[in-house]
Short mmCIF file of C-alpha atoms in Angstrom, two decimals:
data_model
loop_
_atom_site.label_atom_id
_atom_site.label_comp_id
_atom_site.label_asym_id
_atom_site.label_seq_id
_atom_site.Cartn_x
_atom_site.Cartn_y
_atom_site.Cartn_z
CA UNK F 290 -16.31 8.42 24.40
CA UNK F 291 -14.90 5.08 23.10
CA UNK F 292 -18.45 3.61 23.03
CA UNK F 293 -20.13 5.87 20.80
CA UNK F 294 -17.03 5.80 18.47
CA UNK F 295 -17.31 1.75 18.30
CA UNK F 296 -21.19 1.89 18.06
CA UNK F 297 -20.28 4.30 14.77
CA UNK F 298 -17.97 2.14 13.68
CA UNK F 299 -19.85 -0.70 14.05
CA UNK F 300 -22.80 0.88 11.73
CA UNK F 301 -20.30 1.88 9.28
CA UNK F 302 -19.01 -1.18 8.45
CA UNK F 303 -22.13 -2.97 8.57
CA UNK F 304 -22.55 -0.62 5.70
CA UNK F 305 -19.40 -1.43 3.96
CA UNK F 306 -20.13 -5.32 4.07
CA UNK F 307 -24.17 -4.28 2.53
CA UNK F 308 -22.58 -2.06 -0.23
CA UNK F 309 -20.41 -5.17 -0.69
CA UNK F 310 -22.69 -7.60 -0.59
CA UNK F 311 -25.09 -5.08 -3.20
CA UNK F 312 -22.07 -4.92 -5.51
CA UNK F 313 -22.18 -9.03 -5.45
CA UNK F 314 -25.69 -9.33 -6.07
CA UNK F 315 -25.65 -6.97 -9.19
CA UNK F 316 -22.31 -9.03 -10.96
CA UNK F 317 -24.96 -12.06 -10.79
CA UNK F 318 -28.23 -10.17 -11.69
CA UNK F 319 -26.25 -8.88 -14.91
CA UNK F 320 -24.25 -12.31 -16.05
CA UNK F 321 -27.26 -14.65 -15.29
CA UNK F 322 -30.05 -12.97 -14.70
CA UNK F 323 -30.28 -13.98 -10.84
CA UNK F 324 -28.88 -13.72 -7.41
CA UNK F 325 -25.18 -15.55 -6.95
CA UNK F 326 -25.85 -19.06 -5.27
CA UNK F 327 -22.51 -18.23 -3.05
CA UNK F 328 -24.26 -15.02 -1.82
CA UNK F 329 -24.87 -15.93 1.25
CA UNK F 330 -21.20 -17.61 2.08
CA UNK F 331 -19.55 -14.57 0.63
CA UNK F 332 -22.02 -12.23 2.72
CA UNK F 333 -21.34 -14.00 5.87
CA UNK F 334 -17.84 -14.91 5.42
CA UNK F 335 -16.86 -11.15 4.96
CA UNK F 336 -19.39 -10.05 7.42
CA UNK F 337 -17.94 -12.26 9.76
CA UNK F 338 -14.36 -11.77 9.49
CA UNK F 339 -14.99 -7.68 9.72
CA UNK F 340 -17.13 -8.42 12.99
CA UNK F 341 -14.30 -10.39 14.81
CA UNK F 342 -11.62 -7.55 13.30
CA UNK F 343 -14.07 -4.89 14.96
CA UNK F 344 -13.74 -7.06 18.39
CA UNK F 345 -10.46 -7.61 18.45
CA UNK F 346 -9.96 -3.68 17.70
CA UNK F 347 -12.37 -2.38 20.59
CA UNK F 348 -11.13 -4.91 22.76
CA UNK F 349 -7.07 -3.84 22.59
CA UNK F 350 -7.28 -0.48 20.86
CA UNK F 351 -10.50 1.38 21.67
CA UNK F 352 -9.68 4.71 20.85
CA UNK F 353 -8.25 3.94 17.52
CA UNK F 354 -9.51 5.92 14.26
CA UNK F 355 -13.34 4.44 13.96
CA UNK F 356 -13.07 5.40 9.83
CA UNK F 357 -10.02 3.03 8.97
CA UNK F 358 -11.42 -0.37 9.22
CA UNK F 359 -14.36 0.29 7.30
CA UNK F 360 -12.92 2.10 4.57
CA UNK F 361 -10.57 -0.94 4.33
CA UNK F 362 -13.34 -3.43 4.59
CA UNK F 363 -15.25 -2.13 1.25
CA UNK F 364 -11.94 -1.73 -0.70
CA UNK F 365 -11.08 -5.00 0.11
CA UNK F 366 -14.87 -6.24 -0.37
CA UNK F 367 -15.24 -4.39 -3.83
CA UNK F 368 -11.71 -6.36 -4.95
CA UNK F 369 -13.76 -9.47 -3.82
CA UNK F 370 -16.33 -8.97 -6.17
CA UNK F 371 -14.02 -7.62 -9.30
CA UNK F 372 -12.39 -11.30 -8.50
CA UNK F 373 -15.53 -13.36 -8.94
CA UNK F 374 -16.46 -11.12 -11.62
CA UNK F 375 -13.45 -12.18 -13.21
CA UNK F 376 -13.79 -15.23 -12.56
CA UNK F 377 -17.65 -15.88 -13.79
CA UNK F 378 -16.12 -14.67 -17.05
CA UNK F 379 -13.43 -17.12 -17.42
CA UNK F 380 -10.54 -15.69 -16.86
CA UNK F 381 -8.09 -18.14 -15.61
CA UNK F 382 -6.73 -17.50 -11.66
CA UNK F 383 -9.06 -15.32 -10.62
CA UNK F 384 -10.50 -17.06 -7.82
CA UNK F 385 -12.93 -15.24 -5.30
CA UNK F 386 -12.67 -18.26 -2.90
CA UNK F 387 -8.73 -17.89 -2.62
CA UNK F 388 -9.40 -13.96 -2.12
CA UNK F 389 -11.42 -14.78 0.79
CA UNK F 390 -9.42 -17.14 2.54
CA UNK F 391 -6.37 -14.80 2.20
CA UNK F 392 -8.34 -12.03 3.52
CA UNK F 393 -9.32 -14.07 6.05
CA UNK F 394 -5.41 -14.61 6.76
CA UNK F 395 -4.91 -10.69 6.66
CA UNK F 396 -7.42 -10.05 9.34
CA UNK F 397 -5.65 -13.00 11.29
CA UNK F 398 -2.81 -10.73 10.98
CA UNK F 399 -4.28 -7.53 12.19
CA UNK F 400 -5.39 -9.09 15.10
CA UNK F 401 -2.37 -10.55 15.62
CA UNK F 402 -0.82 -7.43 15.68
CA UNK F 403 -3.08 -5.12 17.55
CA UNK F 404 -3.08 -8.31 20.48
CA UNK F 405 0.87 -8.29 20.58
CA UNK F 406 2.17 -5.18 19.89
CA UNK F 407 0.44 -3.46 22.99
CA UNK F 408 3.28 -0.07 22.55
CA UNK F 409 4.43 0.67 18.63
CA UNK F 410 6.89 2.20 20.26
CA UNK F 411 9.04 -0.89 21.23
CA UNK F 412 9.76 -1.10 17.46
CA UNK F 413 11.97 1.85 17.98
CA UNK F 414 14.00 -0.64 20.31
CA UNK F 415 14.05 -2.98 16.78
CA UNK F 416 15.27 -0.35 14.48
CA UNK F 417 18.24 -2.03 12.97
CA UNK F 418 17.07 -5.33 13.27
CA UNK F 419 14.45 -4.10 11.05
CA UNK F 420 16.35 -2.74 8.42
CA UNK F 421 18.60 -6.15 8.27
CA UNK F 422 15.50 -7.78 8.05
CA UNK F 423 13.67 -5.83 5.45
CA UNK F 424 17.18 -5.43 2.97
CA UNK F 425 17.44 -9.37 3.66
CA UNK F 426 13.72 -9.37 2.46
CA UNK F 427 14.30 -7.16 -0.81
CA UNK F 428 17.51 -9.33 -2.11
CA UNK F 429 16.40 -12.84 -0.86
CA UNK F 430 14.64 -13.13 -4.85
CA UNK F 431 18.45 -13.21 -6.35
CA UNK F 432 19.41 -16.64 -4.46
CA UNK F 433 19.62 -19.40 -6.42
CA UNK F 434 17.13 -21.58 -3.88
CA UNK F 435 14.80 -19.34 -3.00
CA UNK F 436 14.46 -16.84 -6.09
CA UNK F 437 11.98 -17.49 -8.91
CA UNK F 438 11.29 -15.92 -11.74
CA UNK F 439 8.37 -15.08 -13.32
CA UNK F 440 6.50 -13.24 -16.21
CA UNK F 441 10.40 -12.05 -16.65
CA UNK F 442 10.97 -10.38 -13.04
CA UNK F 443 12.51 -12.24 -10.23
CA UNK F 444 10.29 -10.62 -7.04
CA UNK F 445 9.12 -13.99 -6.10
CA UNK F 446 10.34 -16.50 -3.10
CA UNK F 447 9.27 -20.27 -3.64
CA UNK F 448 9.03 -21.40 0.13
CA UNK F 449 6.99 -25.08 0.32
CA UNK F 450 5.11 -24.87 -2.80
CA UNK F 451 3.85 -21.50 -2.07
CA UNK F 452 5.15 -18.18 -3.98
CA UNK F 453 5.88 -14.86 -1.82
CA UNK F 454 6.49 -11.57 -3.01
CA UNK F 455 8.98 -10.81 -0.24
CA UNK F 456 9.42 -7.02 -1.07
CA UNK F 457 5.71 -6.36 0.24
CA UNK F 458 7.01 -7.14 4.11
CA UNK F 459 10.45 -5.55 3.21
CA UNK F 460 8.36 -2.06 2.78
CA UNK F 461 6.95 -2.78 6.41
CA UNK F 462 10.74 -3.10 7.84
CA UNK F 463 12.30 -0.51 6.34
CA UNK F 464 9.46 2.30 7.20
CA UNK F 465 10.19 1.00 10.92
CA UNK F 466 14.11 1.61 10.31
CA UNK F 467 13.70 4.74 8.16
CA UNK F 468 11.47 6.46 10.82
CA UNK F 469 14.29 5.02 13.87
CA UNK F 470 16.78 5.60 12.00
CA UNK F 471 16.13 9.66 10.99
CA UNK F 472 14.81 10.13 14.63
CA UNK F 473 18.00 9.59 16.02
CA UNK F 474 19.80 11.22 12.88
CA UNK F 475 17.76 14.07 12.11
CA UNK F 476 19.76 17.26 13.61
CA UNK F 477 22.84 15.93 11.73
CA UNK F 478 20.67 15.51 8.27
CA UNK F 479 18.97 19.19 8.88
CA UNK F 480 21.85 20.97 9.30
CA UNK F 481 22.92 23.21 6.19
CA UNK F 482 25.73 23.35 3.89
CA UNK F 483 25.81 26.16 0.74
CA UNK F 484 23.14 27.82 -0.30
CA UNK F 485 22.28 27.44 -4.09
CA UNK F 486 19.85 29.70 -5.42
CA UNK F 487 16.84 29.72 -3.12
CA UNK F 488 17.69 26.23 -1.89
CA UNK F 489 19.67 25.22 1.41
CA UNK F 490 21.94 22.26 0.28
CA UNK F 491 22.59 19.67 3.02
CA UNK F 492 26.77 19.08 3.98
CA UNK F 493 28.37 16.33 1.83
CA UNK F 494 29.11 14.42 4.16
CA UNK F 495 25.51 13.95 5.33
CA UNK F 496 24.92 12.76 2.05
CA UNK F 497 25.57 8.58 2.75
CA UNK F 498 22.06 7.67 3.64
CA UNK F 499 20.38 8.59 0.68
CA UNK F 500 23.56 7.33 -1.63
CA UNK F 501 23.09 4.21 0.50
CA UNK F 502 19.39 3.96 -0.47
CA UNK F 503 19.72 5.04 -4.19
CA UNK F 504 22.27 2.18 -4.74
CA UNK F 505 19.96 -0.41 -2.81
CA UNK F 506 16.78 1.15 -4.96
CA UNK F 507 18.53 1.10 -8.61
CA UNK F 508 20.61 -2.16 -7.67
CA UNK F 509 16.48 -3.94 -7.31
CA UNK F 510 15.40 -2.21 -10.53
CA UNK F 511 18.32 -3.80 -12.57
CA UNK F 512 19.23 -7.09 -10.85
CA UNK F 513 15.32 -7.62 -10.04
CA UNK F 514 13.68 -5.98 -12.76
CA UNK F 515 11.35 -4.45 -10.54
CA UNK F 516 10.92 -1.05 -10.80
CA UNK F 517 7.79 -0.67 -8.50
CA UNK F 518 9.41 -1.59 -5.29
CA UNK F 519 12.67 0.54 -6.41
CA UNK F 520 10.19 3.31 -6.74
CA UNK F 521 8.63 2.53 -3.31
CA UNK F 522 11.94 1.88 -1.67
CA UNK F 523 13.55 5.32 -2.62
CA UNK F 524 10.11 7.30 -2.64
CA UNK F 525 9.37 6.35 0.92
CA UNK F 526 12.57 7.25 2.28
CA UNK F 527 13.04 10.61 0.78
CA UNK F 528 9.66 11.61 1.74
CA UNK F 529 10.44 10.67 6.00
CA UNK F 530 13.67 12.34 4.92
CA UNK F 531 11.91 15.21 4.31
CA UNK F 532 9.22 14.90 7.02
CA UNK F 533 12.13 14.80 9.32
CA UNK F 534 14.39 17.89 8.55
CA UNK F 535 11.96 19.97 6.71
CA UNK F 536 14.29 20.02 4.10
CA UNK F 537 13.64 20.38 0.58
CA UNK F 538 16.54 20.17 -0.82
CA UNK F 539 16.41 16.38 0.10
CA UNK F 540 13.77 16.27 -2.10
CA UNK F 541 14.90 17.36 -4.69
CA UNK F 542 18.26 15.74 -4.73
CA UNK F 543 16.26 12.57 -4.57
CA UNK F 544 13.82 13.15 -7.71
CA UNK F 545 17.86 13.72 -9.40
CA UNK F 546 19.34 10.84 -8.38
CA UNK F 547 16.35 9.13 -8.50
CA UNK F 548 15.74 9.88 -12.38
CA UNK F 549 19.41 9.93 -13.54
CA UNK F 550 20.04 6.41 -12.39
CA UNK F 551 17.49 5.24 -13.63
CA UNK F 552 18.22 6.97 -16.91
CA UNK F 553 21.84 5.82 -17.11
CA UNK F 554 20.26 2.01 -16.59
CA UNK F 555 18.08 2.10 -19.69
CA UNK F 556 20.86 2.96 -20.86
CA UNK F 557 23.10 0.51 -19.69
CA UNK F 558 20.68 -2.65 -19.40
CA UNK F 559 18.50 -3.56 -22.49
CA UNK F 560 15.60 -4.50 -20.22
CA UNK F 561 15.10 -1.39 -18.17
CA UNK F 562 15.33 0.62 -21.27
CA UNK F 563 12.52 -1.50 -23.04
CA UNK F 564 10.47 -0.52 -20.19
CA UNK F 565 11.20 2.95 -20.47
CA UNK F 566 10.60 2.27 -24.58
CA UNK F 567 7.29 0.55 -23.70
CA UNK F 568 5.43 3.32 -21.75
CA UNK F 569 6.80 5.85 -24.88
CA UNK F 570 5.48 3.64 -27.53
CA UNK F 571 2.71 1.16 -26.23
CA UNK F 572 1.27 1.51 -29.82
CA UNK F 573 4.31 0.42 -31.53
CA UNK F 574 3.71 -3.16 -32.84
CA UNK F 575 7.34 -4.66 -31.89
CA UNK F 576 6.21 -4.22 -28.25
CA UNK F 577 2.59 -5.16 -28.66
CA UNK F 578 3.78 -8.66 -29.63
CA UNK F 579 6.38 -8.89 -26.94
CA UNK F 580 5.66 -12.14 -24.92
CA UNK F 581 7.37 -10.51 -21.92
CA UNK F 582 7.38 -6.70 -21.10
CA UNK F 583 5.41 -5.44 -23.96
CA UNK F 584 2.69 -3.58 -24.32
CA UNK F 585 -0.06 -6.04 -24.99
CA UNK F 586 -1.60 -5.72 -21.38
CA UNK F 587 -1.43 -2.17 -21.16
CA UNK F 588 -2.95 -1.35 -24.57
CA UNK F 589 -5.77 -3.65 -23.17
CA UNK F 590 -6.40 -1.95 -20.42
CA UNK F 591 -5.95 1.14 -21.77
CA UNK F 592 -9.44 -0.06 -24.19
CA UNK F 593 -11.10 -1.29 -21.53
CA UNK F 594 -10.90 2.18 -19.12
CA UNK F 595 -11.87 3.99 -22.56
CA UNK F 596 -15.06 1.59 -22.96
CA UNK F 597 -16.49 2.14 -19.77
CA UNK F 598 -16.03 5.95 -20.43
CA UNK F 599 -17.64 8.37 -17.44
CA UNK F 600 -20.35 5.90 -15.97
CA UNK F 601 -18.84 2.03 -16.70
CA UNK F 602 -20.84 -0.40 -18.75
CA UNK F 603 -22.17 -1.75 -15.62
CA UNK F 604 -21.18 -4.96 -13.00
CA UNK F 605 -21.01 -7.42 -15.06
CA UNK F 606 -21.78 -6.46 -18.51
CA UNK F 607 -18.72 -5.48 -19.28
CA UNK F 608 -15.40 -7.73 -21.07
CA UNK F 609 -13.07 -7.12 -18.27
CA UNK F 610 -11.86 -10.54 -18.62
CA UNK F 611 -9.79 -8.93 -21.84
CA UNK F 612 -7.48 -7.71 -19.91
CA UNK F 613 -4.79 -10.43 -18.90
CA UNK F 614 -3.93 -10.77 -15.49
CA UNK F 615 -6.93 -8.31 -14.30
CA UNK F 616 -7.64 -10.31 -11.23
CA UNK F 617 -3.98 -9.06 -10.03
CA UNK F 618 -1.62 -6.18 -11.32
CA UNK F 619 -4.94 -4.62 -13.58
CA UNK F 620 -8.14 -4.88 -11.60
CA UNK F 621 -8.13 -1.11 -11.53
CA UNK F 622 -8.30 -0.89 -15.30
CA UNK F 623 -11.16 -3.80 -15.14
CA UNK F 624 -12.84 -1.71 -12.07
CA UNK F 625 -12.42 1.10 -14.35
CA UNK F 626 -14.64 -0.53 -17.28
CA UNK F 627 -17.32 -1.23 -15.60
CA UNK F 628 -17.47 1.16 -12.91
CA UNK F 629 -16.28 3.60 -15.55
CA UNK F 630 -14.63 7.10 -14.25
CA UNK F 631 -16.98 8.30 -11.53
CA UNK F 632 -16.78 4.27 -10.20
CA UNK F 633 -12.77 5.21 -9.92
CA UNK F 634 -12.92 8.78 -8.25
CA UNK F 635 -14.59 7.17 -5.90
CA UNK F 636 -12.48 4.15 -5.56
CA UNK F 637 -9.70 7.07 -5.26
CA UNK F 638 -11.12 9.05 -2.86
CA UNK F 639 -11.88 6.04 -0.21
CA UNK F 640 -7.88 5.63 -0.61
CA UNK F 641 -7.49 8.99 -0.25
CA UNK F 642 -9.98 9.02 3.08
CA UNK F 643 -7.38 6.32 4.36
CA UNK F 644 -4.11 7.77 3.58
CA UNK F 645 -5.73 10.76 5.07
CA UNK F 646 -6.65 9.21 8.30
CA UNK F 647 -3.04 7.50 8.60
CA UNK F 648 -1.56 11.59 7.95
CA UNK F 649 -4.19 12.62 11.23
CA UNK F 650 -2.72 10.07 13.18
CA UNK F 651 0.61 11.33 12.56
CA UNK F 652 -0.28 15.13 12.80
CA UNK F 653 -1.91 13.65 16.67
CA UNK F 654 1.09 11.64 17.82
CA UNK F 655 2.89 12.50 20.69
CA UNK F 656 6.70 11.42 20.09
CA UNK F 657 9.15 12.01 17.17
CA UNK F 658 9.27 8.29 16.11
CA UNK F 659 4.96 8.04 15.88
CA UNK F 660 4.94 10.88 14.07
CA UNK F 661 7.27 9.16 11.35
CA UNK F 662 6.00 5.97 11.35
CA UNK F 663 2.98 6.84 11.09
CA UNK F 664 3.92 9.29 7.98
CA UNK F 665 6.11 7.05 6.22
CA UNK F 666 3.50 4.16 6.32
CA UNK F 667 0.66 6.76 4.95
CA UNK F 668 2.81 8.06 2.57
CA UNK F 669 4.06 4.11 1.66
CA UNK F 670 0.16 3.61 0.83
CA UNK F 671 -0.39 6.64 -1.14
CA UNK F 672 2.90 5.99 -2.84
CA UNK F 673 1.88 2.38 -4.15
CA UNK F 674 -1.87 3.45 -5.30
CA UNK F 675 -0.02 6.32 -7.19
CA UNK F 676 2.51 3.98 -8.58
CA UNK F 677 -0.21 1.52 -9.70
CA UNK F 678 -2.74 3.84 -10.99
CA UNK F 679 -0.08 5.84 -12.76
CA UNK F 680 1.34 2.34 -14.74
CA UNK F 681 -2.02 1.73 -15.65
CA UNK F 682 -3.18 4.89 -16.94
CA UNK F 683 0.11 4.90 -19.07
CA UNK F 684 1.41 7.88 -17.08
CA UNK F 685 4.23 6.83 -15.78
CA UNK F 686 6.22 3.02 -16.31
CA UNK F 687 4.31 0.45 -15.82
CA UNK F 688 5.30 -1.31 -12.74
CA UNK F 689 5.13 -4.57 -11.23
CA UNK F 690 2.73 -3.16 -8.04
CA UNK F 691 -0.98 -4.61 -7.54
CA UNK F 692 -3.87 -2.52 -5.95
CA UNK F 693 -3.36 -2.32 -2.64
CA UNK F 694 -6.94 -4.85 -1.03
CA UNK F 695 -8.24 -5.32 -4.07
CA UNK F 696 -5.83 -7.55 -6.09
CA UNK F 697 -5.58 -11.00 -6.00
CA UNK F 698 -2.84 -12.43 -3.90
CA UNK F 699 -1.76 -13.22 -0.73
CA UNK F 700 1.80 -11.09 -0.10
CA UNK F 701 0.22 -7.58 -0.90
CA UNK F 702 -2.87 -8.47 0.59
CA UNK F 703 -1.48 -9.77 4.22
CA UNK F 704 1.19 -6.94 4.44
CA UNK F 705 -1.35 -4.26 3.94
CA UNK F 706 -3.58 -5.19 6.38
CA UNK F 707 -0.24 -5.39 9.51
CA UNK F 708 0.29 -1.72 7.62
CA UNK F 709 -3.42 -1.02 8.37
CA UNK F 710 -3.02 -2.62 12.00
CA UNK F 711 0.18 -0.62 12.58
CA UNK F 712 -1.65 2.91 12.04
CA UNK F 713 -4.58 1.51 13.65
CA UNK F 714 -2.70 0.89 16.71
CA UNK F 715 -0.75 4.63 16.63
CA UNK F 716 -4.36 5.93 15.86
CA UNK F 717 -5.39 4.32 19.62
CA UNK F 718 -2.04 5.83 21.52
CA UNK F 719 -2.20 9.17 19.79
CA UNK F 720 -6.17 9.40 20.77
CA UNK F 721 -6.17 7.82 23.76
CA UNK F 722 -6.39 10.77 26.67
CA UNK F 723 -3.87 11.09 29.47
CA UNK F 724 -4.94 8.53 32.49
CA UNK F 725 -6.27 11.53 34.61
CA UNK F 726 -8.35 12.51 32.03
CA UNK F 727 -9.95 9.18 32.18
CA UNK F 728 -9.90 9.14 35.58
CA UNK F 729 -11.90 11.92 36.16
CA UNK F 730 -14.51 11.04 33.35
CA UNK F 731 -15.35 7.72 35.22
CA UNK F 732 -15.83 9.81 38.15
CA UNK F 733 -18.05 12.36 36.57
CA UNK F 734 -20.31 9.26 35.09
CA UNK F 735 -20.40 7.89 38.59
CA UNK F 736 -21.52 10.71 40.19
CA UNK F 737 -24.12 11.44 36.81
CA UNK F 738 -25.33 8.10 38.01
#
């Protein structure tokens, strides 16, 4: 029953905010020896925002997923405290304020979301309006007005003073066209063409979208310079690909393309093969001393994971602050020092919990389209923790991705939580029982009565 599930819900993420609010008190008790004076603001400023989020989502989608919103809430709580953390240490920009206020913005969002969009399904109506929208998203860095660049990649929008990574609501778009698009494509794309080895090859001449998409991907990592949201472009859509024809050929001529083209542009372009020549040779002092794109940041994080070791030095008494920009793009690292390993399995496996809960909903829905949104927007999270985590472990490229809810920063931060409302609301339609069914357990309450 919907009631029970909300009453669960509700205790759960009262628990999140306590654990949150725990985590707060401990960065204070370490650093100065007593409670933080903004406790209380913090406390009931998350506390508060969760509680209306909670409303909103048993009001208009009662029979979503009861585990999503609070596994969200402490990610995005424990990225809170990292922030002021940070930021009690000195390290200029991190601001736990501005994280607030942005969260606040997100949940704004979600609600926003969950009031209007009663039926996901009308998106499939919008499918390519929403891929015009989301490639006008990923190239609107490269005008000359808009585009700004910074720390040597132009991903950034100046619009009124403010900056906007614009690729973090392109991702949004283009799931919605990738999953309308292969729904109406997908007999053509499953069909086979020769058999090599063990492996169905698709026809050639089914081979445009994902030449289409590799060009678009590799065309952001050279004339953008970012190679996270290439990565996240092409990833996502050969994974629906996939989900949609079964196919693994698709797969694998993705990981090909994906990997010679990039290959052929270190080649090609000096500074997509210094980032290759980076993640080989983060040691080597010509890219230590880099001011852009060397491997001064990543050799610092790299210390500061191996100083908190299995257990973390502890909130607060660690020199996370080290690290530069560790309030954004390497707060997992700075997590990772004073949380130490077990502090990040666990981080992990509350991401995990989510992406898993966004794959259920998928599994549960009841049309073609649901089932691929819902997939491709899981996968779109999983796919961006990976990418992140991987850069700043060293094992892969490091890439120009933040932690999804826990960095600081407003783009990232406010499209993940209309991702999170999306799922939520699929989570509600792919629960919610056929009207009889409800119908007849009114009546049986009735007559119980």
């Amino acid at each position: 029953m919907p009631a029970k599930r909300r009453a669960a819900q509700l205790f759960m993420l009262a628990g999140a905010v306590a654990i949150v609010m725990g985590a707060y008190a401990n960065v204070g008790l370490a650093v100065d020896g007593k409670v933080p004076a903004g406790m209380l603001t913090y406390g009931l400023g998350l506390g508060g925002l969760m509680l209306a989020a909670y409303l909103v989502l048993a009001k208009f989608a009662p029979w979503a997923d009861p585990l999503i919103l609070p596994l969200v809430t402490l990610v995005n709580g424990l990225g809170l405290v990292m922030i002021y953390r940070l930021e009690v240490a000195g390290q200029g920009g991190a601001s736990a304020t501005n994280q607030i206020v942005m969260t606040g913005v997100g949940v704004v969002l979600f609600a926003v979301t969950l009031i209007v969009l009663r039926d996901h399904r009308a998106l499939q109506r919008l499918t390519y309006t929403a891929g015009f929208v989301g490639l006008i998203l990923l190239i609107s860095p490269l005008t000359p007005v808009l585009g700004k660049t910074i720390n040597g990649a132009r991903i950034w929008i100046s619009v009124g003073g403010f900056s906007i990574q614009p690729a973090e609501f392109a991702k949004l778009a283009l799931v919605v066209f990738f999953a309308g698009y292969l729904v109406a494509k997908r007999d053509v794309l499953a069909l086979a063409g020769r058999r090599l080895l063990f492996i169905d090859l698709p026809r050639a001449r089914d081979l445009g979208p994902i030449i289409i998409t590799w060009v678009v991907a590799i065309g952001v990592l050279v004339l953008q310079r970012d190679l996270g949201s290439s990565l996240l472009l092409f990833g996502g859509f050969v994974v629906m690909l996939y989900i949609a024809t079964q196919r693994t050929s698709w797969v694998l001529i993705g990981v090909l393309l994906f990997v010679g083209g990039a290959f052929i542009a270190g080649q090609l372009f000096s500074h997509v093969g210094d980032r290759f020549d980076v993640w080989l040779n983060p040691g080597d002092p010509a890219y230590y001393d880099r001011e852009f794109g060397g491997s001064y940041q990543l050799m610092q994080g790299l210390f500061g994971l191996g100083a908190g070791a299995i257990l973390g030095t502890g909130l607060g008494q660690g020199h996370p602050d080290e690290i530069p920009l560790a309030f954004s793009d390497f707060i997992f690292a700075a997590t990772g020092e004073e949380l130490g390993l077990t502090g990040l399995m666990a981080l992990l496996l509350i991401y995990a919990l989510i992406v898993e809960r966004g794959l259920r909903t998928a599994i549960a829905a009841r049309d073609p389209f649901s089932k691929l949104l819902a997939g491709g927007l899981s996968f779109t999270l999983a796919w961006q923790i990976f990418i992140i985590v991987g850069g700043v472990t060293n094992l892969i490229p490091l890439t120009g991705l933040v932690t999804p809810f826990m960095s600081q920063g407003g783009s990232a931060l406010l499209a993940n939580w209309v991702l999170i409302a999306l799922l939520v609301r699929m989570s509600d339609a792919a629960r919610r029982p056929p009207p009889q069914a409800i119908q007849d357990e009114g009546l049986t309450q009735v007559f119980q009565r």
